[in-house]
Short mmCIF file of C-alpha atoms and ligand atoms in Angstrom, two decimals:
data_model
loop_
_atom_site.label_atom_id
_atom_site.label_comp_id
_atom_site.label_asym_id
_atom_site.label_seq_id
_atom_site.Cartn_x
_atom_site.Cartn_y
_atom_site.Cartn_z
CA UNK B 818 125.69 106.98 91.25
CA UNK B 819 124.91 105.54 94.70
CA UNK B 820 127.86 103.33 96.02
CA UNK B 821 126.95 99.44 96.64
CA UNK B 822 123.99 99.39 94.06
CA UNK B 823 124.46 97.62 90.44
CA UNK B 824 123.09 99.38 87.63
CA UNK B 825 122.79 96.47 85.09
CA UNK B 826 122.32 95.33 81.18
CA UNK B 827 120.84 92.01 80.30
CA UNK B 828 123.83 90.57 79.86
CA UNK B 829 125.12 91.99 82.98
CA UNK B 830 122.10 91.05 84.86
CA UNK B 831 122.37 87.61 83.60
CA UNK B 832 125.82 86.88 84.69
CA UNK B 833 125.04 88.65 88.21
CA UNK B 834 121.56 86.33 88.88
CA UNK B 835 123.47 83.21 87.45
CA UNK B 836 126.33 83.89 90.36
CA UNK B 837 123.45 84.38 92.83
CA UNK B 838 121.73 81.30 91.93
CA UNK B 839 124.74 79.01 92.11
CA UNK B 840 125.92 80.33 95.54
CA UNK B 841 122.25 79.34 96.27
CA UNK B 842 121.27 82.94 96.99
CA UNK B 843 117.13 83.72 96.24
CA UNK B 844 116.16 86.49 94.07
CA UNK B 845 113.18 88.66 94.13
CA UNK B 846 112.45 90.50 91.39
CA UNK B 847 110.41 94.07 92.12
CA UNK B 848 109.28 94.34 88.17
CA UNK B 849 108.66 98.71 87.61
CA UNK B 850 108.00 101.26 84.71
CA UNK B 851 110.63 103.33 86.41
CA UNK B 852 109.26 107.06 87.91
CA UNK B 853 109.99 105.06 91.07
CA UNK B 854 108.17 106.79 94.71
CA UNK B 855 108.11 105.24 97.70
CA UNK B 856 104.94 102.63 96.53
CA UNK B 857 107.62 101.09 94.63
CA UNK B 858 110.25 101.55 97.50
CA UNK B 859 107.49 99.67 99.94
CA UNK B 860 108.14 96.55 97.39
CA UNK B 861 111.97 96.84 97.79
CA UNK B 862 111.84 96.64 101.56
CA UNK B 863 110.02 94.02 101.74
CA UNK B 864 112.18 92.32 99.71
CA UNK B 865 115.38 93.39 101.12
CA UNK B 866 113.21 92.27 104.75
CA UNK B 867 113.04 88.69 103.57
CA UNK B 868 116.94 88.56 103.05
CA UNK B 869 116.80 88.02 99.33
CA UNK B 870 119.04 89.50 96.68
CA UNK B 871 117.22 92.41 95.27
CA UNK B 872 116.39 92.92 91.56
CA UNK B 873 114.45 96.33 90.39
CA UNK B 874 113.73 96.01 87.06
CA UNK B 875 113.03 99.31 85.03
CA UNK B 876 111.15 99.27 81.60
CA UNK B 877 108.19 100.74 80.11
CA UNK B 878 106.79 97.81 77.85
CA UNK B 879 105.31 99.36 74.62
CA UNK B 880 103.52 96.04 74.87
CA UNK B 881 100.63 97.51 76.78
CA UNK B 882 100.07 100.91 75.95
CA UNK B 883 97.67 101.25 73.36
CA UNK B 884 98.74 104.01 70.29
CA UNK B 885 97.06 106.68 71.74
CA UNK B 886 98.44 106.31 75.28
CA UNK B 887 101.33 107.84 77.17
CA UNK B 888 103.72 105.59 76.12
CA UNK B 889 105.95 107.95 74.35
CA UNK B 890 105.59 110.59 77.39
CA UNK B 891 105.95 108.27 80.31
CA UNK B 892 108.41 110.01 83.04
CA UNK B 893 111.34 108.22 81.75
CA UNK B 894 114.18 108.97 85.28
CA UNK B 895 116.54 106.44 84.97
CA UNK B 896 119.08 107.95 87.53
CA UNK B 897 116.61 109.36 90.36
CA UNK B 898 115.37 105.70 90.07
CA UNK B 899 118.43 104.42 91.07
CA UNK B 900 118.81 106.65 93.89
CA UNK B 901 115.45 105.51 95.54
CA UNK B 902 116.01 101.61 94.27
CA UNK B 903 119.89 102.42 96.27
CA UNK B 904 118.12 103.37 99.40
CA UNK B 905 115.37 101.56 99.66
CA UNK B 906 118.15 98.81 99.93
CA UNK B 907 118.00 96.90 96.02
CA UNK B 908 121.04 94.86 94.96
CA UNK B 909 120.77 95.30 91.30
CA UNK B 910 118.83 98.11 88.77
CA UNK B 911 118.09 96.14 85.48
CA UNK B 912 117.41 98.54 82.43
CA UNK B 913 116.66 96.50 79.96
CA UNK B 914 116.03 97.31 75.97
CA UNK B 915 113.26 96.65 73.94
CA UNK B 916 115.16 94.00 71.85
CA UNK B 917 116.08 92.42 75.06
CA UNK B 918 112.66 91.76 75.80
CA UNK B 919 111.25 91.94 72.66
CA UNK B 920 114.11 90.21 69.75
CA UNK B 921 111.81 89.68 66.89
CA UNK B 922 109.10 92.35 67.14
CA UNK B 923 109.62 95.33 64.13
CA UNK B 924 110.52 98.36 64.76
CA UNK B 925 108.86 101.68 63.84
CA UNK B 926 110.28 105.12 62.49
CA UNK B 927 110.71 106.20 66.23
CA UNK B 928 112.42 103.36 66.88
CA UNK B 929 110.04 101.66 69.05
CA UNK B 930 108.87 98.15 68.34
CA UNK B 931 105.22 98.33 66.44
CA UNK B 932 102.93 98.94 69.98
CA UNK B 933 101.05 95.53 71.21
CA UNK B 934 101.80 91.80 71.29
CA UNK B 935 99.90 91.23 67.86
CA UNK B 936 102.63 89.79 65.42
CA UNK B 937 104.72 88.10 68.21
CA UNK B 938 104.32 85.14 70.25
CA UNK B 939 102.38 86.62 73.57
CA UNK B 940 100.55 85.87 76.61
CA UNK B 941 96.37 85.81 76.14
CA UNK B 942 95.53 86.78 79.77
CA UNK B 943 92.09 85.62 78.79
CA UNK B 944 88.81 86.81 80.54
CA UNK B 945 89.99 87.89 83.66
CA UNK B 946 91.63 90.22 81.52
CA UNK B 947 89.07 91.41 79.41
CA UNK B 948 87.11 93.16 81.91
CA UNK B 949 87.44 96.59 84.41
CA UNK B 950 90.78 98.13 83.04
CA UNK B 951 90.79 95.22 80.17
CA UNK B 952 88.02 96.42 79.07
CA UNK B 953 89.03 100.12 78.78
CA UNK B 954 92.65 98.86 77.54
CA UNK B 955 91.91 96.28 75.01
CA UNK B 956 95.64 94.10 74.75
CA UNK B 957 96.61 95.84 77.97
CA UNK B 958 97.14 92.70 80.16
CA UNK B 959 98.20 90.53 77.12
CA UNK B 960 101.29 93.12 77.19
CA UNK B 961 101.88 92.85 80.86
CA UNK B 962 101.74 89.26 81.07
CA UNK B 963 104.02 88.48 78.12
CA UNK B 964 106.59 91.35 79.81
CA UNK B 965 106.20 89.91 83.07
CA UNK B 966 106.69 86.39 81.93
CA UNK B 967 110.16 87.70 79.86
CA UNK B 968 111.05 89.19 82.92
CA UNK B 969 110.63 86.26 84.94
CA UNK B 970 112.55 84.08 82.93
CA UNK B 971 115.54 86.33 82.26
CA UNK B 972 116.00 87.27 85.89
CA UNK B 973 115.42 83.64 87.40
CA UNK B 974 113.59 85.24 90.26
CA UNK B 975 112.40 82.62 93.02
CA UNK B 976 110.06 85.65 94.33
CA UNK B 977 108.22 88.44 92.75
CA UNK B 978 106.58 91.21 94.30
CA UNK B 979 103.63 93.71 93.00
CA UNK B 980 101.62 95.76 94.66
CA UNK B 981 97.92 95.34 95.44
CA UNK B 982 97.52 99.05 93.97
CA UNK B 983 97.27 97.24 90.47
CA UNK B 984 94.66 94.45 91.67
CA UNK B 985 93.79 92.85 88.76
CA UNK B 986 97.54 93.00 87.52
CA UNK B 987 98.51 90.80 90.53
CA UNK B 988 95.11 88.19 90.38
CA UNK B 989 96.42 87.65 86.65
CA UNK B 990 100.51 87.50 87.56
CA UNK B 991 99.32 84.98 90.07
CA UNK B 992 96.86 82.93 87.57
CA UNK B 993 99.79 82.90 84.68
CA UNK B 994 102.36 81.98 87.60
CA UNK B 995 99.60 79.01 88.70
CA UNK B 996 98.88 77.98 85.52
CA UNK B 997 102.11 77.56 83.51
CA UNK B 998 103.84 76.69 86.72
CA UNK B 999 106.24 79.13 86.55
CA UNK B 1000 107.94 78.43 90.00
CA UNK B 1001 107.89 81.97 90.92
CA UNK B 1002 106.18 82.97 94.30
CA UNK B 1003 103.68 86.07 93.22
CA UNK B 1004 103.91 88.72 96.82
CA UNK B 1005 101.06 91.03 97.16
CA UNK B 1006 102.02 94.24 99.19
CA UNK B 1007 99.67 96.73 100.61
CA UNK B 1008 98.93 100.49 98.82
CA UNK B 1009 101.03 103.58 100.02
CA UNK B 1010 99.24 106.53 99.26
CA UNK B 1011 99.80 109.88 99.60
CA UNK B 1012 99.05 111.82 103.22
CA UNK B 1013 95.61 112.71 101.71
CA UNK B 1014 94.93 109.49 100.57
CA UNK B 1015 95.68 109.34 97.17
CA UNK B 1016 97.06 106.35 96.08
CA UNK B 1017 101.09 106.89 95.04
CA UNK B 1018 101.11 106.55 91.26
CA UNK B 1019 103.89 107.50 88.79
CA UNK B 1020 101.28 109.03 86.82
CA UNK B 1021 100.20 111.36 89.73
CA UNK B 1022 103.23 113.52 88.29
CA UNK B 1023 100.98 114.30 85.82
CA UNK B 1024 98.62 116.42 87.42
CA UNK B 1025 98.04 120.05 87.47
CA UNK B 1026 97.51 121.28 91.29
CA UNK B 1027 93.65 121.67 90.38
CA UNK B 1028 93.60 118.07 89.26
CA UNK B 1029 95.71 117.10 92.39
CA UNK B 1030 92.99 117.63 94.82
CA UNK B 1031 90.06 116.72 92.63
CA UNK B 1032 91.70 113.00 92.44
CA UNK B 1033 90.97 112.38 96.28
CA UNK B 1034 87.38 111.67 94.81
CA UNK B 1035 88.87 107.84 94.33
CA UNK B 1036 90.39 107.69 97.85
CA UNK B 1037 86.91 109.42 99.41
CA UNK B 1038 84.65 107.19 97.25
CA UNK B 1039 86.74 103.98 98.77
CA UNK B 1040 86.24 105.58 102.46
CA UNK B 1041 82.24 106.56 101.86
CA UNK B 1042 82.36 102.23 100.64
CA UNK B 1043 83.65 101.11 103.71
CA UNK B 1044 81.86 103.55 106.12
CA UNK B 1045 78.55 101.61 104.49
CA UNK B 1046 80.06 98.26 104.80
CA UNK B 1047 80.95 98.99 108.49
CA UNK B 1048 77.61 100.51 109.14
CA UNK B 1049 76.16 97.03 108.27
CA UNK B 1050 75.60 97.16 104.03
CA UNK B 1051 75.76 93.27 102.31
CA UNK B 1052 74.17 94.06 99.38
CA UNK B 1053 76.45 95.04 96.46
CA UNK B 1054 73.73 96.40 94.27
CA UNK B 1055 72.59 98.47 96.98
CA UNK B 1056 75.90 99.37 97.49
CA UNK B 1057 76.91 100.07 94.17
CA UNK B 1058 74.16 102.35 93.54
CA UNK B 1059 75.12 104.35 96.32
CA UNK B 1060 78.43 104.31 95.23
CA UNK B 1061 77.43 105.66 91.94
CA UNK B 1062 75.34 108.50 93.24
CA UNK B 1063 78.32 109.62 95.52
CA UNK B 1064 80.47 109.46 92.63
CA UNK B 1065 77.82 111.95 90.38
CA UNK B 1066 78.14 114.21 93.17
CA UNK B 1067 81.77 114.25 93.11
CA UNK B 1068 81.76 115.19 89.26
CA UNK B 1069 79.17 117.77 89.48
CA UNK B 1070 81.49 119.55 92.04
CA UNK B 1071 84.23 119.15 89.33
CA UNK B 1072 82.62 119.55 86.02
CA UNK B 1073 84.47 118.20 82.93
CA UNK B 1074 87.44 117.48 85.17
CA UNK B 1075 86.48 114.15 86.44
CA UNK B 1076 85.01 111.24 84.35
CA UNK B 1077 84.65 107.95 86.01
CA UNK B 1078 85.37 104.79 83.76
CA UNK B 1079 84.42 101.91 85.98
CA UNK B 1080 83.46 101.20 89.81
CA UNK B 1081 83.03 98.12 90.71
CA UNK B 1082 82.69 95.50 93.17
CA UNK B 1083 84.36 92.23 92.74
CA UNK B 1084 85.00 88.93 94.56
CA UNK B 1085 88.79 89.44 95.12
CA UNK B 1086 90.68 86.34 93.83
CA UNK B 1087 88.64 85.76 90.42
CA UNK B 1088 87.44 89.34 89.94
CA UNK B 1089 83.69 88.28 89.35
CA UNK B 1090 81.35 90.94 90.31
CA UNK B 1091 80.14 90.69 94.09
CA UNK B 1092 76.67 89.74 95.34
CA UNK B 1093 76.64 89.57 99.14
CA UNK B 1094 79.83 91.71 100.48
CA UNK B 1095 82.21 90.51 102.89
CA UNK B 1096 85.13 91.93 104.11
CA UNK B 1097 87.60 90.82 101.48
CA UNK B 1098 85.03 92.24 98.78
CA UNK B 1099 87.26 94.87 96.38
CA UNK B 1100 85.82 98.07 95.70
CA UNK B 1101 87.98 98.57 92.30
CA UNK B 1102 87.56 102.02 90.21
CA UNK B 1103 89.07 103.63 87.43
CA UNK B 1104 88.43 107.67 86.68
CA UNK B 1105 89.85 110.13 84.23
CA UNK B 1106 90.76 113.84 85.02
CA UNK B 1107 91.38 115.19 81.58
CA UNK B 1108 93.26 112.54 79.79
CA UNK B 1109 95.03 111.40 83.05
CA UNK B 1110 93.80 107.96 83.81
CA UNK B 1111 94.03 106.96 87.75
CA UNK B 1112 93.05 103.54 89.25
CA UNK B 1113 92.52 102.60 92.96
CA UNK B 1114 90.97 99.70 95.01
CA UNK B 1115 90.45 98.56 98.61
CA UNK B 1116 88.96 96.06 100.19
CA UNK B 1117 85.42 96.72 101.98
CA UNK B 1118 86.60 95.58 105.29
CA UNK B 1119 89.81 94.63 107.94
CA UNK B 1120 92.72 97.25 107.89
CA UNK B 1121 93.38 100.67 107.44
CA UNK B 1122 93.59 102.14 103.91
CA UNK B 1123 94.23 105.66 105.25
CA UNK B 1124 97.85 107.65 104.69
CA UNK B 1125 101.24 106.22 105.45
CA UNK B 1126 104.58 107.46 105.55
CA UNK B 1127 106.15 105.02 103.08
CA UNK B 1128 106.03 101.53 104.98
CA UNK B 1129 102.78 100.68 103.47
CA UNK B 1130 98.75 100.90 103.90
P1 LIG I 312 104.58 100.53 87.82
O1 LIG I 312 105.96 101.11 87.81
O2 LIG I 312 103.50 101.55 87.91
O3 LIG I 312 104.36 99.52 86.72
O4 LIG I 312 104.46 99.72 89.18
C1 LIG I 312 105.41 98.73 89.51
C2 LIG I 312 104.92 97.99 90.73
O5 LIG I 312 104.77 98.89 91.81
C3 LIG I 312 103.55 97.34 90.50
O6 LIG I 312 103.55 96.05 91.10
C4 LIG I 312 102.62 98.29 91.20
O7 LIG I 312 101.44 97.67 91.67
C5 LIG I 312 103.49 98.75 92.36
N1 LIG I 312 102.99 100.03 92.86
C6 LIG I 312 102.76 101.17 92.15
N2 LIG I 312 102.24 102.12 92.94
C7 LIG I 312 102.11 101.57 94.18
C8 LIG I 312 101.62 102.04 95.43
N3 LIG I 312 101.13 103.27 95.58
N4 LIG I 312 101.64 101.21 96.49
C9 LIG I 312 102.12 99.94 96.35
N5 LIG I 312 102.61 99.43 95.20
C10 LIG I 312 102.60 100.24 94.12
#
């Protein structure tokens, strides 16, 4: 166990962040699944950079898996996590349980609570959460609203941070902070990916090596968008088709192994599709290698999305 980190219940967590808040410390909560690499690290740092108490919370929310998901095989590595949380420089690990979070929902043979929000009082994330990976989850951002809203309140968290890797996840943690005035200031922090380019996912652990390398066809799809928007592109259907024709090319050279589920471009803060581009327009895509589901995103223009070495995109 690394020396100077808390590893904390709920009720330990709530007598640490009700010390904090009366010495009139802020908290920022880094919210996490757990299978923590250094994307998740990034979010710490930042964190720890703004001079707030730390908070990593770990928990894979049934909530928004659907039942034939990866819920029950999600990397589950509670003490490497708080290793990385330790040096990345977190206060506090918070492992909370599924009746923490969840007191009245029932419980199944497994002993995991009956997957999705139906049945319990939950978040509706509404349209912006019906489409892209809403639309290929169905209840998906209901589940990580109503978590992230549970988590919110428990921790009494002044800041939040998420990372742009999940796009839409942040444009609806941001609505649902707006609109029920939660008080909670929603950070944004750049991808890390991989030195290839592929984006730093927990799921990447998934992948067998041939699947490893056919996965940069996300990161090279995002660069062949932005080498068209530099080169002077504004329209987004023209754009998109081209986008779609590099992307049958890219699963012809991998047959079977690569299907894409959506590609998309969208007006960044409300997620409507694009018309003319501009440099904040998101490229956002989702793509399945075997029954591995990856997402990625960038915007068309401004910095870098190339390789880092942990401290961010
Ligand atoms: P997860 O554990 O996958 O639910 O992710 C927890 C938080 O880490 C979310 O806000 C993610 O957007 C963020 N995150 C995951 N991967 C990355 C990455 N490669 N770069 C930046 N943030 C990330």
């Amino acid at each position: 166990m690394s020396a100077g980190i808390r590893r904390l219940d709920t009720v330990g967590m709530r007598a640490a962040t009700a010390a904090l808040v009366s010495a009139g410390t802020r908290i920022s909560l880094v919210p996490t699944m757990g299978a923590l690499h250094e994307g998740h690290a990034s979010l710490i740092r930042r964190s720890r950079a703004d001079g707030h108490a730390t908070l990593v919370s770990v928990f894979v929310n049934p909530a928004q898996f659907g039942p034939t998901e990866d819920f029950g095989r999600y990397p589950r590595t509670h003490e490497a996590d708080v290793e990385l949380a330790a040096s990345a420089g977190a206060d506090m690990v918070w492992f909370p349980e599924v009746h923490d979070l969840y007191p009245s929902a029932s419980v199944g043979v497994a002993g995991t609570p009956r997957l999705g929000v139906a049945g319990t009082m939950h978040v509706c994330a509404g349209p912006t959460g019906e489409v892209l990976c809403g639309a290929s989850r169905p209840g998906f951002f209901d589940g990580v609203c109503t978590v992230v809203l549970k988590l919110f309140s428990l921790s009494r968290a002044h800041v939040a941070h998420f990372g742009e890797k999940d796009w839409q996840q942040l444009v609806l943690i941001r609505q649902m902070a707006r609109e029920f005035h939660l008080g909670v200031v929603v950070r944004g922090e750049p991808i890390v990916r991989e030195p290839d380019g592929l984006a730093m996912s927990s799921r990447n652990r998934y992948l067998q090596p041939e699947q490893r390398s056919t996965a940069l066809a996300l990161h090279r799809t995002i660069e062949f968008a932005r080498a068209r928007f530099a080169a002077g592109e504004r329209s987004a259907a023209r754009l998109e088709e081209a986008l779609l024709g590099a992307w049958r090319a890219e699963e012809s050279a991998a047959p079977r192994a690569l299907r894409l589920d959506y590609l998309s471009l969208r007006e960044p803060d409300t997620l409507m599709p694009a018309e003319q581009l501009a440099p904040a327009t998101r490229l956002v895509l989702a793509a399945y290698l075997g029954d591995v589901r990856l997402i990625d995103n960038a915007p068309l223009g401004g910095g870098s999305t190339s390789a880092s070495e942990g401290g961010g995109a």
